[in-house]
Short mmCIF file of C-alpha atoms in Angstrom, two decimals:
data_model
loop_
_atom_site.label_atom_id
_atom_site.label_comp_id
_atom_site.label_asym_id
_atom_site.label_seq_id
_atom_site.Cartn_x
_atom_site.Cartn_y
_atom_site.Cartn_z
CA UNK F 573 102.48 105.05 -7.61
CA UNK F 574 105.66 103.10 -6.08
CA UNK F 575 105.41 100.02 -5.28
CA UNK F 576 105.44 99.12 -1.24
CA UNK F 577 108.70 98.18 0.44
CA UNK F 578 108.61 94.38 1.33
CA UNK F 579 108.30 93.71 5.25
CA UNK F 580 108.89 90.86 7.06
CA UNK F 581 106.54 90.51 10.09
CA UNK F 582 107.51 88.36 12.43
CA UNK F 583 104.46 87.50 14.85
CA UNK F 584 105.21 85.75 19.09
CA UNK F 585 102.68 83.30 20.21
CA UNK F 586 101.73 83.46 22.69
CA UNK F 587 100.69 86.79 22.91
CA UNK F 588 98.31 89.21 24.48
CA UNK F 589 95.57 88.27 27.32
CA UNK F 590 95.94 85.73 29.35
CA UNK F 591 93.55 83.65 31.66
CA UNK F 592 93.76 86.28 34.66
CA UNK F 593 93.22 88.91 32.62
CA UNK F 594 90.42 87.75 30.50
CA UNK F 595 88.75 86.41 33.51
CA UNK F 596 88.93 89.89 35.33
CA UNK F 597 87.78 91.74 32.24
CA UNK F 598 84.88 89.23 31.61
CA UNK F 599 83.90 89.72 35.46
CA UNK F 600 83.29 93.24 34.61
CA UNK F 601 81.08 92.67 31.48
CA UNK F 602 79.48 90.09 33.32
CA UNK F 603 78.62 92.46 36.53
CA UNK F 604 77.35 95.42 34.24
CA UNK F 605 75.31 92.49 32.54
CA UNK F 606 73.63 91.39 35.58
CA UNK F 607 73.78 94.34 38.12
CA UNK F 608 73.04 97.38 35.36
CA UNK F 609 75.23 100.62 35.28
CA UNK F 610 77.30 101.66 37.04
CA UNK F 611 79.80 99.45 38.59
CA UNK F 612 82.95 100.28 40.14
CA UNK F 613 86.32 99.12 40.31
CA UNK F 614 89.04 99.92 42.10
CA UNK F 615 92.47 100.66 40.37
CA UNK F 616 92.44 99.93 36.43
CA UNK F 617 91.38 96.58 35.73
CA UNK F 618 94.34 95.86 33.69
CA UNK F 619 97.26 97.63 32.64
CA UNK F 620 95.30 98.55 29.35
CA UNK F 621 93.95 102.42 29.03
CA UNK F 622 92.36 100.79 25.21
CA UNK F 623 90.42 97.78 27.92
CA UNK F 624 89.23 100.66 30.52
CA UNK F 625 88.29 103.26 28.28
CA UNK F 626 85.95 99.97 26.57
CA UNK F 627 84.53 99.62 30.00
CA UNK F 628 83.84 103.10 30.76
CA UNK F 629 81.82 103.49 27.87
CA UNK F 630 79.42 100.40 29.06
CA UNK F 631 79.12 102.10 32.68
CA UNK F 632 82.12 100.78 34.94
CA UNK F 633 83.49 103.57 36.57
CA UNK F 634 87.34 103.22 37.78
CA UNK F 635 88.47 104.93 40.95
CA UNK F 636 91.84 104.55 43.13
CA UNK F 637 90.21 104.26 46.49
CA UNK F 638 87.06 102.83 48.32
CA UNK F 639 86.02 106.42 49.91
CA UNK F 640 85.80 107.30 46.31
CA UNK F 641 82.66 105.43 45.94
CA UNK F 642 79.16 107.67 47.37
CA UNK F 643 76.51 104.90 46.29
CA UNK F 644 76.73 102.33 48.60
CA UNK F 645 74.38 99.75 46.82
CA UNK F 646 76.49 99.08 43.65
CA UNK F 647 78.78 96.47 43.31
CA UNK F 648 82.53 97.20 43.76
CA UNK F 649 85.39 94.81 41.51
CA UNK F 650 88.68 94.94 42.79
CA UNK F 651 91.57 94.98 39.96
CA UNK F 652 93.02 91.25 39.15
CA UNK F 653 96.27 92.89 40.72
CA UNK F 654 94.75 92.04 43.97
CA UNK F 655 94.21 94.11 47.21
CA UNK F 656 95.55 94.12 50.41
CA UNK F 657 93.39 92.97 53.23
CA UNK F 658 92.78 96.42 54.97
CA UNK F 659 90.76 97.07 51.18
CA UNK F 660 88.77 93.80 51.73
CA UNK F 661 87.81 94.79 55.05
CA UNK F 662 87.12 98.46 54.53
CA UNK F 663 84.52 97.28 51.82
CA UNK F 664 82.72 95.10 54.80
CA UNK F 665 82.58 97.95 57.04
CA UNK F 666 80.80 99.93 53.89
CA UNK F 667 78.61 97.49 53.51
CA UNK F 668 79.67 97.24 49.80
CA UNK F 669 79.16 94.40 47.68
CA UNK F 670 82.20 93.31 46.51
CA UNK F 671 83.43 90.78 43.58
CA UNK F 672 87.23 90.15 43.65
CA UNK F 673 88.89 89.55 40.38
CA UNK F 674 92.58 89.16 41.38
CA UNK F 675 93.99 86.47 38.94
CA UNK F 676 94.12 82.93 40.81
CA UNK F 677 98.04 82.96 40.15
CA UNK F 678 98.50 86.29 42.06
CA UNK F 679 96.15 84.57 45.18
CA UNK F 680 98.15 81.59 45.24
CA UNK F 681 100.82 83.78 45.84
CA UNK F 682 99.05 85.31 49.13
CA UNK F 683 98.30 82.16 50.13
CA UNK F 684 102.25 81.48 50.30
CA UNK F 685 102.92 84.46 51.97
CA UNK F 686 100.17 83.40 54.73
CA UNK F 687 101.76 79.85 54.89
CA UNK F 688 104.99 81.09 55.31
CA UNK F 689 103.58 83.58 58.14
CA UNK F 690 101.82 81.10 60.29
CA UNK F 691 105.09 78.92 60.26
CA UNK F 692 107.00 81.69 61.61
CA UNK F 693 109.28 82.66 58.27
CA UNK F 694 110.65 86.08 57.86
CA UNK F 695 109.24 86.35 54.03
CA UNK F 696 111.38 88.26 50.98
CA UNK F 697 109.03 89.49 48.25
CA UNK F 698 110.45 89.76 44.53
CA UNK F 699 109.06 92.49 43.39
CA UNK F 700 108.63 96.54 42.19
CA UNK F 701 108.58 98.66 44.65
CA UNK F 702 104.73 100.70 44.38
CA UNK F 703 103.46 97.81 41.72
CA UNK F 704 99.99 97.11 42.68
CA UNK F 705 100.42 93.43 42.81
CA UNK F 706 103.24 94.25 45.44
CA UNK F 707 101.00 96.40 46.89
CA UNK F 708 98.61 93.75 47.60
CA UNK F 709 100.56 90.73 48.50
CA UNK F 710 102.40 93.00 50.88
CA UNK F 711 99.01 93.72 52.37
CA UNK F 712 98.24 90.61 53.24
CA UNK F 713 100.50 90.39 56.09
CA UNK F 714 101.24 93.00 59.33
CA UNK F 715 103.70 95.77 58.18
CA UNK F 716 107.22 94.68 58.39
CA UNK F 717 106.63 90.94 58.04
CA UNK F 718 107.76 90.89 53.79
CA UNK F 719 110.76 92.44 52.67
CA UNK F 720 110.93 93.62 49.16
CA UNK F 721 113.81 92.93 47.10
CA UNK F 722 113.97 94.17 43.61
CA UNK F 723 118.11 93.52 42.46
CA UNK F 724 120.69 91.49 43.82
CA UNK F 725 122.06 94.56 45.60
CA UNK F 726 119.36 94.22 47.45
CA UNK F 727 119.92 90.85 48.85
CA UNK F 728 123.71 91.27 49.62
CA UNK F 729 122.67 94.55 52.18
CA UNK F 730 119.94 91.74 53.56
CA UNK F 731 120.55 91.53 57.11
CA UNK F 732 117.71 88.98 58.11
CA UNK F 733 116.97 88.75 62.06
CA UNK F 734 117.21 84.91 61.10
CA UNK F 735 119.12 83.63 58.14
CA UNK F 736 117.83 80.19 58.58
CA UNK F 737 114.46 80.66 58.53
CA UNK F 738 113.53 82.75 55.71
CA UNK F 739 111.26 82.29 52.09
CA UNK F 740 110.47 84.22 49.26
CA UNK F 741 108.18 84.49 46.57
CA UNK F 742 107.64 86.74 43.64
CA UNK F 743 105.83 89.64 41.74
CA UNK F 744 104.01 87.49 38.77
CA UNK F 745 105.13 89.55 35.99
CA UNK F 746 108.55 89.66 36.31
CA UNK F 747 111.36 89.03 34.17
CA UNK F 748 112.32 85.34 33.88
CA UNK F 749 116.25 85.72 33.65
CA UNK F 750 116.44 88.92 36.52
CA UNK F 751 114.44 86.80 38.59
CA UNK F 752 116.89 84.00 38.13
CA UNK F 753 119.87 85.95 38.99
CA UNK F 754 118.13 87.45 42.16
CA UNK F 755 117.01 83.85 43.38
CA UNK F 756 120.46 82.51 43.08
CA UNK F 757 121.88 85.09 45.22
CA UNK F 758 119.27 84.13 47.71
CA UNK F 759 120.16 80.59 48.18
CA UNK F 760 124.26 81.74 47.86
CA UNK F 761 123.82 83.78 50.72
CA UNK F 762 120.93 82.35 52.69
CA UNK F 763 121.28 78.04 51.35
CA UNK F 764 118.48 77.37 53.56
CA UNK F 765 116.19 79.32 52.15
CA UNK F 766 112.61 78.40 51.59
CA UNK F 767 111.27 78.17 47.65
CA UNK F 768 107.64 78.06 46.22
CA UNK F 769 107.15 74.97 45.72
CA UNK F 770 106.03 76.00 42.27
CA UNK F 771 107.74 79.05 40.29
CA UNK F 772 105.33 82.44 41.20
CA UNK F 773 106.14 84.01 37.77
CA UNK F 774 103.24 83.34 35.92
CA UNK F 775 103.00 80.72 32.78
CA UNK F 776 101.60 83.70 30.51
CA UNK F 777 105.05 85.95 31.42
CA UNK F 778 107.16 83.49 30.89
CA UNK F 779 105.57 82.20 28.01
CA UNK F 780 105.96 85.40 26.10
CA UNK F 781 108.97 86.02 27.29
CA UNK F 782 110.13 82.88 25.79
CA UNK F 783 108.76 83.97 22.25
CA UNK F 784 110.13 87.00 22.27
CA UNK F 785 113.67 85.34 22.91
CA UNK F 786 113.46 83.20 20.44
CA UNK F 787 112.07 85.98 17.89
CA UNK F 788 114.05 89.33 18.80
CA UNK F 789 117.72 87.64 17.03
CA UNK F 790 116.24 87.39 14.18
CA UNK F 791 114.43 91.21 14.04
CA UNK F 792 115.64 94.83 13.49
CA UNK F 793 113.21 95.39 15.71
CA UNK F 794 110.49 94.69 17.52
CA UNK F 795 107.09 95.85 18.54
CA UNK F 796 105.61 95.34 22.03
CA UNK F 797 102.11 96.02 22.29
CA UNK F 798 101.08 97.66 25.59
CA UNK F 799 101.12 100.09 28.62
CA UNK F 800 103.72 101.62 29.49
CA UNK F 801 102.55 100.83 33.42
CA UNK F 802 102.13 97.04 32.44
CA UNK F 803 105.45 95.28 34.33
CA UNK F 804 105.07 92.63 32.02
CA UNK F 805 104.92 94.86 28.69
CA UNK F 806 107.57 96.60 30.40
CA UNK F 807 109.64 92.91 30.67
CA UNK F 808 109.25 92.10 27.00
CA UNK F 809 110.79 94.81 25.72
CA UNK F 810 113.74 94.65 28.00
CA UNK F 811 113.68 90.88 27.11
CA UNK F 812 113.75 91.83 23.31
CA UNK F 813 116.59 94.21 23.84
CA UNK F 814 118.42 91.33 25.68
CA UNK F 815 117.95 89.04 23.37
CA UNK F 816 119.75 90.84 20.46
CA UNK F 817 117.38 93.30 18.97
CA UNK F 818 119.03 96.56 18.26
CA UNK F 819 115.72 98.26 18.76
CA UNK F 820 112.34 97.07 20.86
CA UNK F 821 109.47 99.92 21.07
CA UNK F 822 106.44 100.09 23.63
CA UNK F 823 103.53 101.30 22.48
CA UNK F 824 99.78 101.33 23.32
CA UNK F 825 97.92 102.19 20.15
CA UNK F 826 99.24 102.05 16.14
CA UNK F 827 99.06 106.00 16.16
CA UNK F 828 101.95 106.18 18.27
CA UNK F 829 104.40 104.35 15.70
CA UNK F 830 106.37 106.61 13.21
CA UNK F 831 106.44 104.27 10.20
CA UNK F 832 109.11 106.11 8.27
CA UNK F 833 111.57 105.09 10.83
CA UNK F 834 111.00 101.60 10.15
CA UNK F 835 111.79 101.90 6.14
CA UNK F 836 114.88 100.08 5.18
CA UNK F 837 114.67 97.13 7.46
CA UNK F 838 114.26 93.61 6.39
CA UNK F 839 112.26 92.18 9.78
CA UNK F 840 110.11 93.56 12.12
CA UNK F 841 108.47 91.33 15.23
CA UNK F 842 105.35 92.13 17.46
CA UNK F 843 104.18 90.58 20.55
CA UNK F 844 101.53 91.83 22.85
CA UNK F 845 101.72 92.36 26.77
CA UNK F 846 99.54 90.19 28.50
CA UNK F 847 96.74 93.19 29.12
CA UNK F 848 96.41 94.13 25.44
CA UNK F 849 93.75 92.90 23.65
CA UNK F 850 94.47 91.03 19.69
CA UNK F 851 92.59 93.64 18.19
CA UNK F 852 95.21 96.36 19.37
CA UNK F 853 97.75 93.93 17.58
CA UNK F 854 95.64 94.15 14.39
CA UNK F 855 95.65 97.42 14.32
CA UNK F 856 99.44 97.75 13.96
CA UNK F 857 99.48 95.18 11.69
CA UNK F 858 96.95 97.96 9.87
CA UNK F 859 99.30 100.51 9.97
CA UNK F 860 101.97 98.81 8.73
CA UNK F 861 100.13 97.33 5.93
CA UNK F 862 99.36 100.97 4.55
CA UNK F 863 103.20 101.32 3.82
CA UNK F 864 104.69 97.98 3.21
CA UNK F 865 103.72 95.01 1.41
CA UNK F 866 103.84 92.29 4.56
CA UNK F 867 104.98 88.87 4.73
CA UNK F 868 103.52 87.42 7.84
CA UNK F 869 104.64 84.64 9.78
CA UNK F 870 104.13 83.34 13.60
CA UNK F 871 106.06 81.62 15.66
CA UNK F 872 104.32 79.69 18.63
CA UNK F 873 106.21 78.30 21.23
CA UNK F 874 103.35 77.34 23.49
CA UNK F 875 100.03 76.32 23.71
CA UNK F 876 98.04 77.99 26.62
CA UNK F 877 94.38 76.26 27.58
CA UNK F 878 94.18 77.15 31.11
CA UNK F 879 91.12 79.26 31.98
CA UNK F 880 89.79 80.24 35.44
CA UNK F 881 86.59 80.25 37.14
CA UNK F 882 84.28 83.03 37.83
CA UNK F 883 83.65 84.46 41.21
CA UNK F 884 80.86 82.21 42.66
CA UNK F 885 77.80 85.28 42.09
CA UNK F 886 78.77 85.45 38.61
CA UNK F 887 78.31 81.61 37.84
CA UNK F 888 74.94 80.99 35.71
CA UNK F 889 73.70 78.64 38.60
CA UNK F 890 73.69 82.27 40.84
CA UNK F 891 71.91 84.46 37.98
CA UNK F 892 68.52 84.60 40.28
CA UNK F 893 70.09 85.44 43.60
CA UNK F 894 69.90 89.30 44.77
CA UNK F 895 73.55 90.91 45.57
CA UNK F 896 72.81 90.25 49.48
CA UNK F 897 72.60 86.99 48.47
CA UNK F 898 75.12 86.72 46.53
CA UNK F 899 77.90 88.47 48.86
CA UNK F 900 76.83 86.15 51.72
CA UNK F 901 77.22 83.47 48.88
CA UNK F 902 80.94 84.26 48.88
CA UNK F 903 81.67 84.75 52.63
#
């Protein structure tokens, strides 16, 4: 038998779930814990078909809209992408129990748009057009109040009713350095322009981003664990490519990587979108293992400790309380 190839592995930290997203995921377990089988949410929980196929197994059942739902007396999570308002209200009128995981960074976010609303600002959204987080900040406003604005295009064929009273804020997950560029065609064009008063792209995307930067130069190429309707997978690998690495590769599961097209190259790096669980990382690392004699290293860049809390029924200090009890808890 030949003896394996070496590889250099090259692994980002951070990587993989962040606060938001372990929060949303555990307020799923923790609602199938307490409430029994089934529970539904609306819209995947996270970008991650490996995190909601978990879930289904233990009884959450995933559907795209409320009238989806024929059992009125089981609870109902919405997706830590958030929700517009119109979802939040048709729940009331269903008389649906409802536990909202939307990550707190993605609510503070809302609760800019709002501000900026009540003081009369015409409001520019960074953002995808059709990305559920868009979707939902969008929402929280009348129709026509946010503009989107996804390139810098987009911002010189602005034509804003006033140019001196204007914000904007951002999609979470977007990429740091586009972002940038966008912004600073903003305050060219519009100098009074009103800014977050603290960046809206979250700590966790910029955080990997920031790894992968500092990786991808030194790769011929990189992995990027995660779903291909994940923006913030979908940022890394862009990132990577940016950065200097000839070749950066999305994927969702270790099955989908064709090993012999990685033979002959010195270093290979892996990060993890923020929705994809470490295990899915381990299981490339698996894979590659079976073909290559690996030399691991990680590089950290960051330290992240920030955690969330739970929705207030899910606290231990709520476990007795009925769901009535609970949903009037949170109103």
């Amino acid at each position: 038998m030949s003896e394996r190839p070496k590889l250099n592995v090259i692994l980002c930290a951070p990587r993989g779930f962040c606060a938001g997203v372990d929060r949303a995921i555990q307020i799923v377990e923790l609602a199938l814990q307490r409430y029994g089988a089934p529970v539904y949410v609306r819209h995947e929980i996270v970008h991650n078909r490996f995190v909601v196929a978990s879930l289904e197994k233990r009884g959450a059942i995933f559907v795209e809209e409320l009238e989806e739902i024929e059992v009125e007396d089981r609870p109902v999570i919405f997706s830590a992408h958030g929700v517009p308002k119109e979802v939040k209200s048709d729940a009331v009128a269903r008389n649906f129990f409802y536990l909202d995981a939307t990550c707190p960074l993605v609510s503070k976010v809302h609760k800019e748009a709002e501000l900026h609303y009540r003081r009369g600002r015409d409001i520019l959204l960074i953002g995808h057009k059709g990305h559920p987080e868009v979707v939902g900040t969008m929402g929280q406003l009348p129709e026509g109040v946010v503009t989107l604005i996804e390139t810098v295009g987009d911002v010189m064929r602005l034509e804003p009713r006033d140019e001196n009273n204007l914000a904007w804020i951002s999609q979470t997950t977007l990429s740091v350095d586009d972002t940038r560029d966008i912004v600073a065609a903003l305050k060219d064009r519009f100098p009074n322009i009103v800014s977050p008063h603290k960046d809206d792209i979250c700590y966790a995307t910029t955080n990997r981003q920031e790894a992968v930067k500092h990786v991808a130069p030194d790769c011929d190429a990189m992995i990027i664990v995660g779903a291909p309707n994940s923006s913030n997978s979908q940022r890394l690998r862009e990132v990577a490519l940016r950065a200097g690495c000839k070749r950066a590769n999305l994927i969702q599961r270790a099955a989908e990587i064709d090993i012999s097209t990685y033979r002959g190259i010195d270093t290979i790096g892996i990060t993890a979108g923020a929705s994809a669980p470490e295990t899915l990382v381990e299981e490339v690392l698996e894979a590659f293992s079976e073909h290559f004699e690996l030399s691991l290293e990680t590089v950290r860049l960051a330290e992240e400790t920030i955690s969330f809390p739970l929705p207030r029924p899910l606290r231990d200090s709520d476990v007795s309380a009925t769901p009535a009890e609970k949903a009037l808890a949170t109103s």
